[in-house]
Amino acid sequence: MTTPIPSPPGLPILGHATMIDKDLALKSFRNWATQYGEIYRLNILTDRRVVVINTYELLNEVCNDERFYKSLGGPLEETRTGLLDGLFTAYHGEANWGPAHRLLMPAFGVTAVRSMFDDMLDIASQLVLKWERFGQAAKLDPAEDFTRLTLDTIALTSMSYRINSFYRARLPKSDSKATAMLDFLIESGLRANRPAIVNAMMRSSRYKYEQDIKIMSDLADEIVADRKKNPIDKPDLLNLMLNEKDHKTGLGLSDENIRYNLLTFLVAGHETTSGTLTFAVYYLLKYPDTMRKLREEIDSVLGDEVMQASDLSKLPYCLAVLREALRLRAPASMRTAKPFEDTVIGGGKYFIDKDMTIAANIWDIHRDPKVWGDDAEEFKPERMMNGKFEALPPNAWQPFGFGSRACIGRALAIQEAQIALACVVQKFNLSMADPNYELQLKQSLTLKPNHFYIHASPRADKA
Ligand code: MNH
């Protein structure tokens, strides 16, 4: 016998859509988890039935490519308007996903990513230079500067294109390309919880949304056209997509699909990584002991020298800091899947029909005391090193998703974040602009810190 899945009281037709917090959807999902426990059901508008799972045990069962496949939850479905069948927003089984996935996988592997080291260091040095020039009195916005860093890094490593964000004034106002992308992500999230008819009636937001998509696609097309006119030797992702064939089908990628994948890299590859870096800095400042340990490690490995690719494997604490930040503040805090067939999860307890969406609440799952203990809420990089990370139960640490649709950019993101964090800690004493600041969150497609400012003073003990 199965057990009915509890559901909060909702409205007819709109269901629970209007009850979801507009600035921070996660807040509503967490509140319901506190109220209803390991699982609950929502109706988001008439046609979307969602089952939210909140424990490690249920997630581990759903991490099974034979029983479940990635489905596009509301915000992702909206994002698809701009990214179409790029890797991230392709439907399960959609024709262009396989060739692009197989063709690109090696280029995102650890060895290939190592060859991006110099480009990544180039951009990290721009951030360091900026903070040095601003000096200790300046109130810095790490989320914004890390967004410059990640946007520039993904554009340079994937398509050898310099966005040069560090040479532009404040991102949100004056940079139309970055703003278009950001606004597009925010609007995608909002659209997901509005009935189609309301979306259609909101003409000025729809116009802006379409404009943003156009600015983004024009940028991608410009870059592809330029590359065709001025070919280069570098084996970057764009060259691969233009020149390689999928070994299984013998197919290359169409210009259109290349456009959507370039946009996908820009969109999927920047907010997530900048969020991770900002959260890591926040925690290091909240937990001074962790900052001290990290600095000891970085000083002993780098000293006063410029970082080298061979240093990457000598910074286990730095890696652990990032992993722990990704546990407590996974930038992609929700993921959605569907069962191939009607099925039952939770050891025979909960019936899920094949048209229901399962949403994994990674926020709560990453705090499941059965895996992480009673101090799950605390920032402890020690959990993520010295063999402990490898000894975690399968699928317990899920910031990058799982299975065939897991994040392709994982090695790239981790290496990029390690370089940036190591360079910053090597060069600066960091402090919070407001010592009493408590983490506030803001959500577009991903989760980011809000109103978090720091000071960075060049270290007196360093030349
Ligand atoms: Mn990334 C898929 C998180 C950095 C490109 N990414 C995913 C998924 C998660 C994720 C979670 C799976 C989503 C789902 O199941 O619906 N990604 C991250 C995080 C970081 C990140 C937390 C940084 C930290 N991602 C990057 C970077 C790139 C990238 C950098 C650069 C290109 N991610 C992708 C792509 C996919 C993806 C592409 C889709 C892969 C596929 O489905 O084939």
mmCIF file of N, CA and C in Angstrom, residues 91-192:
data_model
loop_
_atom_site.group_PDB
_atom_site.id
_atom_site.type_symbol
_atom_site.label_atom_id
_atom_site.label_comp_id
_atom_site.label_asym_id
_atom_site.label_seq_id
_atom_site.Cartn_x
_atom_site.Cartn_y
_atom_site.Cartn_z
ATOM 1 N N TYR A 91 15.742 18.651 -24.501
ATOM 2 C CA TYR A 91 14.864 17.636 -23.907
ATOM 3 C C TYR A 91 15.579 16.297 -23.894
ATOM 4 N N HIS A 92 15.145 15.452 -22.986
ATOM 5 C CA HIS A 92 15.685 14.101 -22.955
ATOM 6 C C HIS A 92 15.475 13.447 -24.323
ATOM 7 N N GLY A 93 16.539 12.902 -24.881
ATOM 8 C CA GLY A 93 16.408 12.196 -26.159
ATOM 9 C C GLY A 93 16.374 13.096 -27.383
ATOM 10 N N GLU A 94 16.452 14.388 -27.226
ATOM 11 C CA GLU A 94 16.414 15.292 -28.380
ATOM 12 C C GLU A 94 17.653 15.069 -29.255
ATOM 13 N N ALA A 95 17.440 15.119 -30.575
ATOM 14 C CA ALA A 95 18.468 14.645 -31.522
ATOM 15 C C ALA A 95 19.838 15.299 -31.363
ATOM 16 N N ASN A 96 19.889 16.610 -31.158
ATOM 17 C CA ASN A 96 21.190 17.278 -31.156
ATOM 18 C C ASN A 96 21.984 17.133 -29.854
ATOM 19 N N TRP A 97 21.336 16.588 -28.821
ATOM 20 C CA TRP A 97 22.056 16.490 -27.543
ATOM 21 C C TRP A 97 23.225 15.501 -27.640
ATOM 22 N N GLY A 98 22.963 14.291 -28.173
ATOM 23 C CA GLY A 98 23.977 13.232 -28.201
ATOM 24 C C GLY A 98 25.259 13.642 -28.922
ATOM 25 N N PRO A 99 25.161 14.072 -30.197
ATOM 26 C CA PRO A 99 26.369 14.489 -30.907
ATOM 27 C C PRO A 99 27.126 15.599 -30.170
ATOM 28 N N ALA A 100 26.419 16.601 -29.688
ATOM 29 C CA ALA A 100 27.107 17.707 -29.008
ATOM 30 C C ALA A 100 27.766 17.201 -27.718
ATOM 31 N N HIS A 101 27.054 16.365 -26.990
ATOM 32 C CA HIS A 101 27.588 15.828 -25.729
ATOM 33 C C HIS A 101 28.857 15.013 -25.987
ATOM 34 N N ARG A 102 28.803 14.113 -26.949
ATOM 35 C CA ARG A 102 29.973 13.249 -27.217
ATOM 36 C C ARG A 102 31.146 14.056 -27.768
ATOM 37 N N LEU A 103 30.831 14.982 -28.634
ATOM 38 C CA LEU A 103 31.886 15.789 -29.240
ATOM 39 C C LEU A 103 32.583 16.687 -28.207
ATOM 40 N N LEU A 104 31.804 17.161 -27.224
ATOM 41 C CA LEU A 104 32.360 18.138 -26.289
ATOM 42 C C LEU A 104 32.942 17.540 -25.008
ATOM 43 N N MET A 105 32.500 16.344 -24.648
ATOM 44 C CA MET A 105 32.943 15.752 -23.367
ATOM 45 C C MET A 105 34.463 15.804 -23.162
ATOM 46 N N PRO A 106 35.262 15.333 -24.142
ATOM 47 C CA PRO A 106 36.713 15.338 -23.912
ATOM 48 C C PRO A 106 37.245 16.759 -23.676
ATOM 49 N N ALA A 107 36.633 17.732 -24.308
ATOM 50 C CA ALA A 107 37.117 19.108 -24.190
ATOM 51 C C ALA A 107 36.842 19.696 -22.811
ATOM 52 N N PHE A 108 35.966 19.051 -22.047
ATOM 53 C CA PHE A 108 35.676 19.511 -20.687
ATOM 54 C C PHE A 108 36.348 18.627 -19.645
ATOM 55 N N GLY A 109 37.150 17.657 -20.099
ATOM 56 C CA GLY A 109 37.826 16.755 -19.173
ATOM 57 C C GLY A 109 38.975 17.453 -18.463
ATOM 58 N N VAL A 110 39.507 16.781 -17.427
ATOM 59 C CA VAL A 110 40.531 17.410 -16.588
ATOM 60 C C VAL A 110 41.762 17.842 -17.396
ATOM 61 N N THR A 111 42.219 17.003 -18.321
ATOM 62 C CA THR A 111 43.422 17.332 -19.101
ATOM 63 C C THR A 111 43.193 18.558 -19.974
ATOM 64 N N ALA A 112 42.066 18.573 -20.671
ATOM 65 C CA ALA A 112 41.779 19.711 -21.545
ATOM 66 C C ALA A 112 41.647 20.988 -20.728
ATOM 67 N N VAL A 113 41.013 20.854 -19.563
ATOM 68 C CA VAL A 113 40.799 22.026 -18.725
ATOM 69 C C VAL A 113 42.138 22.570 -18.200
ATOM 70 N N ARG A 114 43.088 21.656 -17.951
ATOM 71 C CA ARG A 114 44.430 22.112 -17.541
ATOM 72 C C ARG A 114 45.027 23.074 -18.567
ATOM 73 N N SER A 115 44.764 22.808 -19.841
ATOM 74 C CA SER A 115 45.340 23.664 -20.878
ATOM 75 C C SER A 115 44.692 25.051 -20.904
ATOM 76 N N MET A 116 43.613 25.227 -20.137
ATOM 77 C CA MET A 116 42.983 26.548 -20.052
ATOM 78 C C MET A 116 43.577 27.376 -18.924
ATOM 79 N N PHE A 117 44.572 26.802 -18.240
ATOM 80 C CA PHE A 117 45.105 27.460 -17.042
ATOM 81 C C PHE A 117 45.540 28.906 -17.297
ATOM 82 N N ASP A 118 46.323 29.120 -18.344
ATOM 83 C CA ASP A 118 46.863 30.463 -18.596
ATOM 84 C C ASP A 118 45.757 31.491 -18.827
ATOM 85 N N ASP A 119 44.753 31.099 -19.592
ATOM 86 C CA ASP A 119 43.632 32.016 -19.834
ATOM 87 C C ASP A 119 42.908 32.343 -18.526
ATOM 88 N N MET A 120 42.746 31.323 -17.696
ATOM 89 C CA MET A 120 42.049 31.555 -16.422
ATOM 90 C C MET A 120 42.859 32.471 -15.511
ATOM 91 N N LEU A 121 44.166 32.254 -15.490
ATOM 92 C CA LEU A 121 45.038 33.086 -14.661
ATOM 93 C C LEU A 121 45.047 34.529 -15.170
ATOM 94 N N ASP A 122 45.009 34.673 -16.470
ATOM 95 C CA ASP A 122 44.945 35.995 -17.097
ATOM 96 C C ASP A 122 43.763 36.788 -16.519
ATOM 97 N N ILE A 123 42.606 36.162 -16.493
ATOM 98 C CA ILE A 123 41.418 36.873 -16.008
ATOM 99 C C ILE A 123 41.493 37.078 -14.489
ATOM 100 N N ALA A 124 41.961 36.062 -13.763
ATOM 101 C CA ALA A 124 42.079 36.214 -12.301
ATOM 102 C C ALA A 124 43.017 37.377 -11.976
ATOM 103 N N SER A 125 44.078 37.544 -12.772
ATOM 104 C CA SER A 125 45.014 38.642 -12.523
ATOM 105 C C SER A 125 44.333 39.991 -12.738
ATOM 106 N N GLN A 126 43.391 40.040 -13.645
ATOM 107 C CA GLN A 126 42.669 41.302 -13.861
ATOM 108 C C GLN A 126 41.855 41.681 -12.631
ATOM 109 N N LEU A 127 41.280 40.664 -11.992
ATOM 110 C CA LEU A 127 40.527 40.932 -10.776
ATOM 111 C C LEU A 127 41.462 41.416 -9.667
ATOM 112 N N VAL A 128 42.587 40.737 -9.511
ATOM 113 C CA VAL A 128 43.553 41.116 -8.480
ATOM 114 C C VAL A 128 44.029 42.553 -8.714
ATOM 115 N N LEU A 129 44.355 42.862 -9.952
ATOM 116 C CA LEU A 129 44.834 44.199 -10.290
ATOM 117 C C LEU A 129 43.777 45.251 -9.940
ATOM 118 N N LYS A 130 42.553 44.945 -10.275
ATOM 119 C CA LYS A 130 41.483 45.894 -9.975
ATOM 120 C C LYS A 130 41.383 46.151 -8.469
ATOM 121 N N TRP A 131 41.374 45.090 -7.689
ATOM 122 C CA TRP A 131 41.228 45.264 -6.237
ATOM 123 C C TRP A 131 42.448 45.972 -5.657
ATOM 124 N N GLU A 132 43.630 45.704 -6.196
ATOM 125 C CA GLU A 132 44.822 46.422 -5.735
ATOM 126 C C GLU A 132 44.695 47.916 -6.007
ATOM 127 N N ARG A 133 44.244 48.226 -7.190
ATOM 128 C CA ARG A 133 44.125 49.643 -7.568
ATOM 129 C C ARG A 133 43.058 50.352 -6.753
ATOM 130 N N PHE A 134 41.981 49.657 -6.453
ATOM 131 C CA PHE A 134 40.918 50.291 -5.669
ATOM 132 C C PHE A 134 41.373 50.535 -4.238
ATOM 133 N N GLY A 135 42.191 49.642 -3.720
ATOM 134 C CA GLY A 135 42.719 49.839 -2.376
ATOM 135 C C GLY A 135 41.732 49.503 -1.285
ATOM 136 N N GLN A 136 42.228 49.577 -0.060
ATOM 137 C CA GLN A 136 41.486 49.013 1.050
ATOM 138 C C GLN A 136 40.229 49.782 1.426
ATOM 139 N N ALA A 137 40.174 51.082 1.071
ATOM 140 C CA ALA A 137 39.002 51.867 1.464
ATOM 141 C C ALA A 137 37.769 51.526 0.632
ATOM 142 N N ALA A 138 37.985 51.010 -0.553
ATOM 143 C CA ALA A 138 36.857 50.784 -1.456
ATOM 144 C C ALA A 138 35.937 49.687 -0.944
ATOM 145 N N LYS A 139 34.641 49.907 -1.117
ATOM 146 C CA LYS A 139 33.670 48.874 -0.791
ATOM 147 C C LYS A 139 33.460 48.050 -2.063
ATOM 148 N N LEU A 140 33.898 46.809 -2.021
ATOM 149 C CA LEU A 140 33.835 45.984 -3.225
ATOM 150 C C LEU A 140 32.602 45.092 -3.211
ATOM 151 N N ASP A 141 32.099 44.813 -4.385
ATOM 152 C CA ASP A 141 30.954 43.925 -4.540
ATOM 153 C C ASP A 141 31.472 42.614 -5.128
ATOM 154 N N PRO A 142 31.786 41.627 -4.281
ATOM 155 C CA PRO A 142 32.428 40.419 -4.808
ATOM 156 C C PRO A 142 31.550 39.672 -5.812
ATOM 157 N N ALA A 143 30.232 39.670 -5.585
ATOM 158 C CA ALA A 143 29.365 38.945 -6.517
ATOM 159 C C ALA A 143 29.508 39.540 -7.922
ATOM 160 N N GLU A 144 29.609 40.849 -7.979
ATOM 161 C CA GLU A 144 29.709 41.490 -9.275
ATOM 162 C C GLU A 144 31.081 41.242 -9.922
ATOM 163 N N ASP A 145 32.138 41.389 -9.136
ATOM 164 C CA ASP A 145 33.463 41.177 -9.725
ATOM 165 C C ASP A 145 33.710 39.702 -10.057
ATOM 166 N N PHE A 146 33.173 38.809 -9.267
ATOM 167 C CA PHE A 146 33.311 37.393 -9.627
ATOM 168 C C PHE A 146 32.469 37.066 -10.868
ATOM 169 N N THR A 147 31.401 37.813 -11.066
ATOM 170 C CA THR A 147 30.627 37.611 -12.291
ATOM 171 C C THR A 147 31.410 38.099 -13.499
ATOM 172 N N ARG A 148 32.096 39.218 -13.338
ATOM 173 C CA ARG A 148 32.994 39.664 -14.418
ATOM 174 C C ARG A 148 34.005 38.558 -14.717
ATOM 175 N N LEU A 149 34.587 38.032 -13.631
ATOM 176 C CA LEU A 149 35.628 37.016 -13.791
ATOM 177 C C LEU A 149 35.095 35.778 -14.532
ATOM 178 N N THR A 150 33.941 35.291 -14.104
ATOM 179 C CA THR A 150 33.461 34.037 -14.696
ATOM 180 C C THR A 150 32.955 34.243 -16.124
ATOM 181 N N LEU A 151 32.336 35.393 -16.357
ATOM 182 C CA LEU A 151 31.854 35.679 -17.709
ATOM 183 C C LEU A 151 33.043 35.806 -18.664
ATOM 184 N N ASP A 152 34.046 36.550 -18.254
ATOM 185 C CA ASP A 152 35.229 36.721 -19.102
ATOM 186 C C ASP A 152 35.951 35.389 -19.299
ATOM 187 N N THR A 153 36.021 34.591 -18.224
ATOM 188 C CA THR A 153 36.736 33.320 -18.312
ATOM 189 C C THR A 153 36.035 32.352 -19.265
ATOM 190 N N ILE A 154 34.729 32.253 -19.155
ATOM 191 C CA ILE A 154 34.045 31.280 -20.009
ATOM 192 C C ILE A 154 34.107 31.721 -21.476
ATOM 193 N N ALA A 155 34.028 33.039 -21.703
ATOM 194 C CA ALA A 155 34.103 33.514 -23.087
ATOM 195 C C ALA A 155 35.504 33.299 -23.654
ATOM 196 N N LEU A 156 36.525 33.535 -22.835
ATOM 197 C CA LEU A 156 37.895 33.394 -23.322
ATOM 198 C C LEU A 156 38.266 31.924 -23.521
ATOM 199 N N THR A 157 37.897 31.074 -22.566
ATOM 200 C CA THR A 157 38.285 29.661 -22.685
ATOM 201 C C THR A 157 37.452 28.938 -23.736
ATOM 202 N N SER A 158 36.190 29.284 -23.866
ATOM 203 C CA SER A 158 35.379 28.502 -24.797
ATOM 204 C C SER A 158 35.441 29.036 -26.226
ATOM 205 N N MET A 159 35.584 30.374 -26.383
ATOM 206 C CA MET A 159 35.557 30.876 -27.762
ATOM 207 C C MET A 159 36.629 31.922 -28.034
ATOM 208 N N SER A 160 37.640 31.977 -27.153
ATOM 209 C CA SER A 160 38.755 32.906 -27.322
ATOM 210 C C SER A 160 38.271 34.327 -27.589
ATOM 211 N N TYR A 161 37.233 34.703 -26.872
ATOM 212 C CA TYR A 161 36.641 36.024 -27.048
ATOM 213 C C TYR A 161 36.776 36.801 -25.749
ATOM 214 N N ARG A 162 37.229 38.036 -25.839
ATOM 215 C CA ARG A 162 37.391 38.847 -24.633
ATOM 216 C C ARG A 162 36.203 39.772 -24.444
ATOM 217 N N ILE A 163 35.460 39.549 -23.383
ATOM 218 C CA ILE A 163 34.362 40.453 -23.052
ATOM 219 C C ILE A 163 34.917 41.686 -22.338
ATOM 220 N N ASN A 164 36.056 41.525 -21.635
ATOM 221 C CA ASN A 164 36.697 42.648 -20.938
ATOM 222 C C ASN A 164 35.780 43.353 -19.948
ATOM 223 N N SER A 165 35.081 42.583 -19.169
ATOM 224 C CA SER A 165 34.146 43.167 -18.190
ATOM 225 C C SER A 165 34.828 44.055 -17.164
ATOM 226 N N PHE A 166 36.092 43.755 -16.863
ATOM 227 C CA PHE A 166 36.761 44.557 -15.842
ATOM 228 C C PHE A 166 37.036 45.978 -16.328
ATOM 229 N N TYR A 167 36.914 46.178 -17.606
ATOM 230 C CA TYR A 167 37.130 47.516 -18.157
ATOM 231 C C TYR A 167 35.819 48.229 -18.426
ATOM 232 N N ARG A 168 34.745 47.647 -17.940
ATOM 233 C CA ARG A 168 33.457 48.299 -18.116
ATOM 234 C C ARG A 168 32.940 48.731 -16.755
ATOM 235 N N ALA A 169 32.122 49.777 -16.763
ATOM 236 C CA ALA A 169 31.580 50.295 -15.509
ATOM 237 C C ALA A 169 30.591 49.283 -14.930
ATOM 238 N N ARG A 170 29.834 49.699 -13.991
ATOM 239 C CA ARG A 170 28.970 48.764 -13.270
ATOM 240 C C ARG A 170 28.174 47.878 -14.218
ATOM 241 N N LEU A 171 28.276 46.575 -13.963
ATOM 242 C CA LEU A 171 27.634 45.612 -14.856
ATOM 243 C C LEU A 171 26.125 45.795 -15.040
ATOM 244 N N PRO A 172 25.368 45.898 -13.943
ATOM 245 C CA PRO A 172 23.919 45.829 -14.128
ATOM 246 C C PRO A 172 23.366 46.962 -14.973
ATOM 247 N N LYS A 173 24.008 48.134 -14.960
ATOM 248 C CA LYS A 173 23.435 49.243 -15.697
ATOM 249 C C LYS A 173 23.931 49.313 -17.141
ATOM 250 N N SER A 174 25.242 49.268 -17.307
ATOM 251 C CA SER A 174 25.739 49.744 -18.590
ATOM 252 C C SER A 174 26.215 48.658 -19.553
ATOM 253 N N ASP A 175 26.351 47.443 -19.102
ATOM 254 C CA ASP A 175 26.824 46.446 -20.033
ATOM 255 C C ASP A 175 25.644 45.679 -20.622
ATOM 256 N N SER A 176 25.296 46.022 -21.843
ATOM 257 C CA SER A 176 24.061 45.458 -22.368
ATOM 258 C C SER A 176 24.145 43.942 -22.537
ATOM 259 N N LYS A 177 25.346 43.427 -22.827
ATOM 260 C CA LYS A 177 25.432 41.983 -23.059
ATOM 261 C C LYS A 177 25.249 41.194 -21.773
ATOM 262 N N ALA A 178 25.997 41.596 -20.740
ATOM 263 C CA ALA A 178 25.857 40.894 -19.470
ATOM 264 C C ALA A 178 24.476 41.130 -18.872
ATOM 265 N N THR A 179 23.974 42.362 -19.001
ATOM 266 C CA THR A 179 22.658 42.662 -18.448
ATOM 267 C C THR A 179 21.585 41.864 -19.145
ATOM 268 N N ALA A 180 21.708 41.746 -20.448
ATOM 269 C CA ALA A 180 20.717 40.990 -21.202
ATOM 270 C C ALA A 180 20.657 39.563 -20.667
ATOM 271 N N MET A 181 21.818 38.981 -20.407
ATOM 272 C CA MET A 181 21.850 37.607 -19.942
ATOM 273 C C MET A 181 21.231 37.460 -18.566
ATOM 274 N N LEU A 182 21.601 38.398 -17.681
ATOM 275 C CA LEU A 182 21.088 38.374 -16.320
ATOM 276 C C LEU A 182 19.581 38.587 -16.296
ATOM 277 N N ASP A 183 19.131 39.598 -17.020
ATOM 278 C CA ASP A 183 17.706 39.896 -17.053
ATOM 279 C C ASP A 183 16.930 38.728 -17.643
ATOM 280 N N PHE A 184 17.532 38.091 -18.635
ATOM 281 C CA PHE A 184 16.892 36.945 -19.264
ATOM 282 C C PHE A 184 16.679 35.828 -18.240
ATOM 283 N N LEU A 185 17.688 35.582 -17.404
ATOM 284 C CA LEU A 185 17.576 34.529 -16.398
ATOM 285 C C LEU A 185 16.509 34.864 -15.353
ATOM 286 N N ILE A 186 16.492 36.119 -14.922
ATOM 287 C CA ILE A 186 15.520 36.511 -13.898
ATOM 288 C C ILE A 186 14.102 36.395 -14.455
ATOM 289 N N GLU A 187 13.920 36.926 -15.659
ATOM 290 C CA GLU A 187 12.587 36.901 -16.262
ATOM 291 C C GLU A 187 12.138 35.456 -16.524
ATOM 292 N N SER A 188 13.064 34.579 -16.901
ATOM 293 C CA SER A 188 12.713 33.169 -17.110
ATOM 294 C C SER A 188 12.135 32.572 -15.830
ATOM 295 N N GLY A 189 12.740 32.922 -14.708
ATOM 296 C CA GLY A 189 12.262 32.422 -13.420
ATOM 297 C C GLY A 189 10.858 32.939 -13.118
ATOM 298 N N LEU A 190 10.624 34.209 -13.380
ATOM 299 C CA LEU A 190 9.316 34.799 -13.084
ATOM 300 C C LEU A 190 8.234 34.235 -13.993
ATOM 301 N N ARG A 191 8.575 34.109 -15.282
ATOM 302 C CA ARG A 191 7.600 33.592 -16.251
ATOM 303 C C ARG A 191 7.113 32.213 -15.870
ATOM 304 N N ALA A 192 8.020 31.421 -15.272
ATOM 305 C CA ALA A 192 7.693 30.039 -14.956
ATOM 306 C C ALA A 192 6.507 29.937 -14.006
#
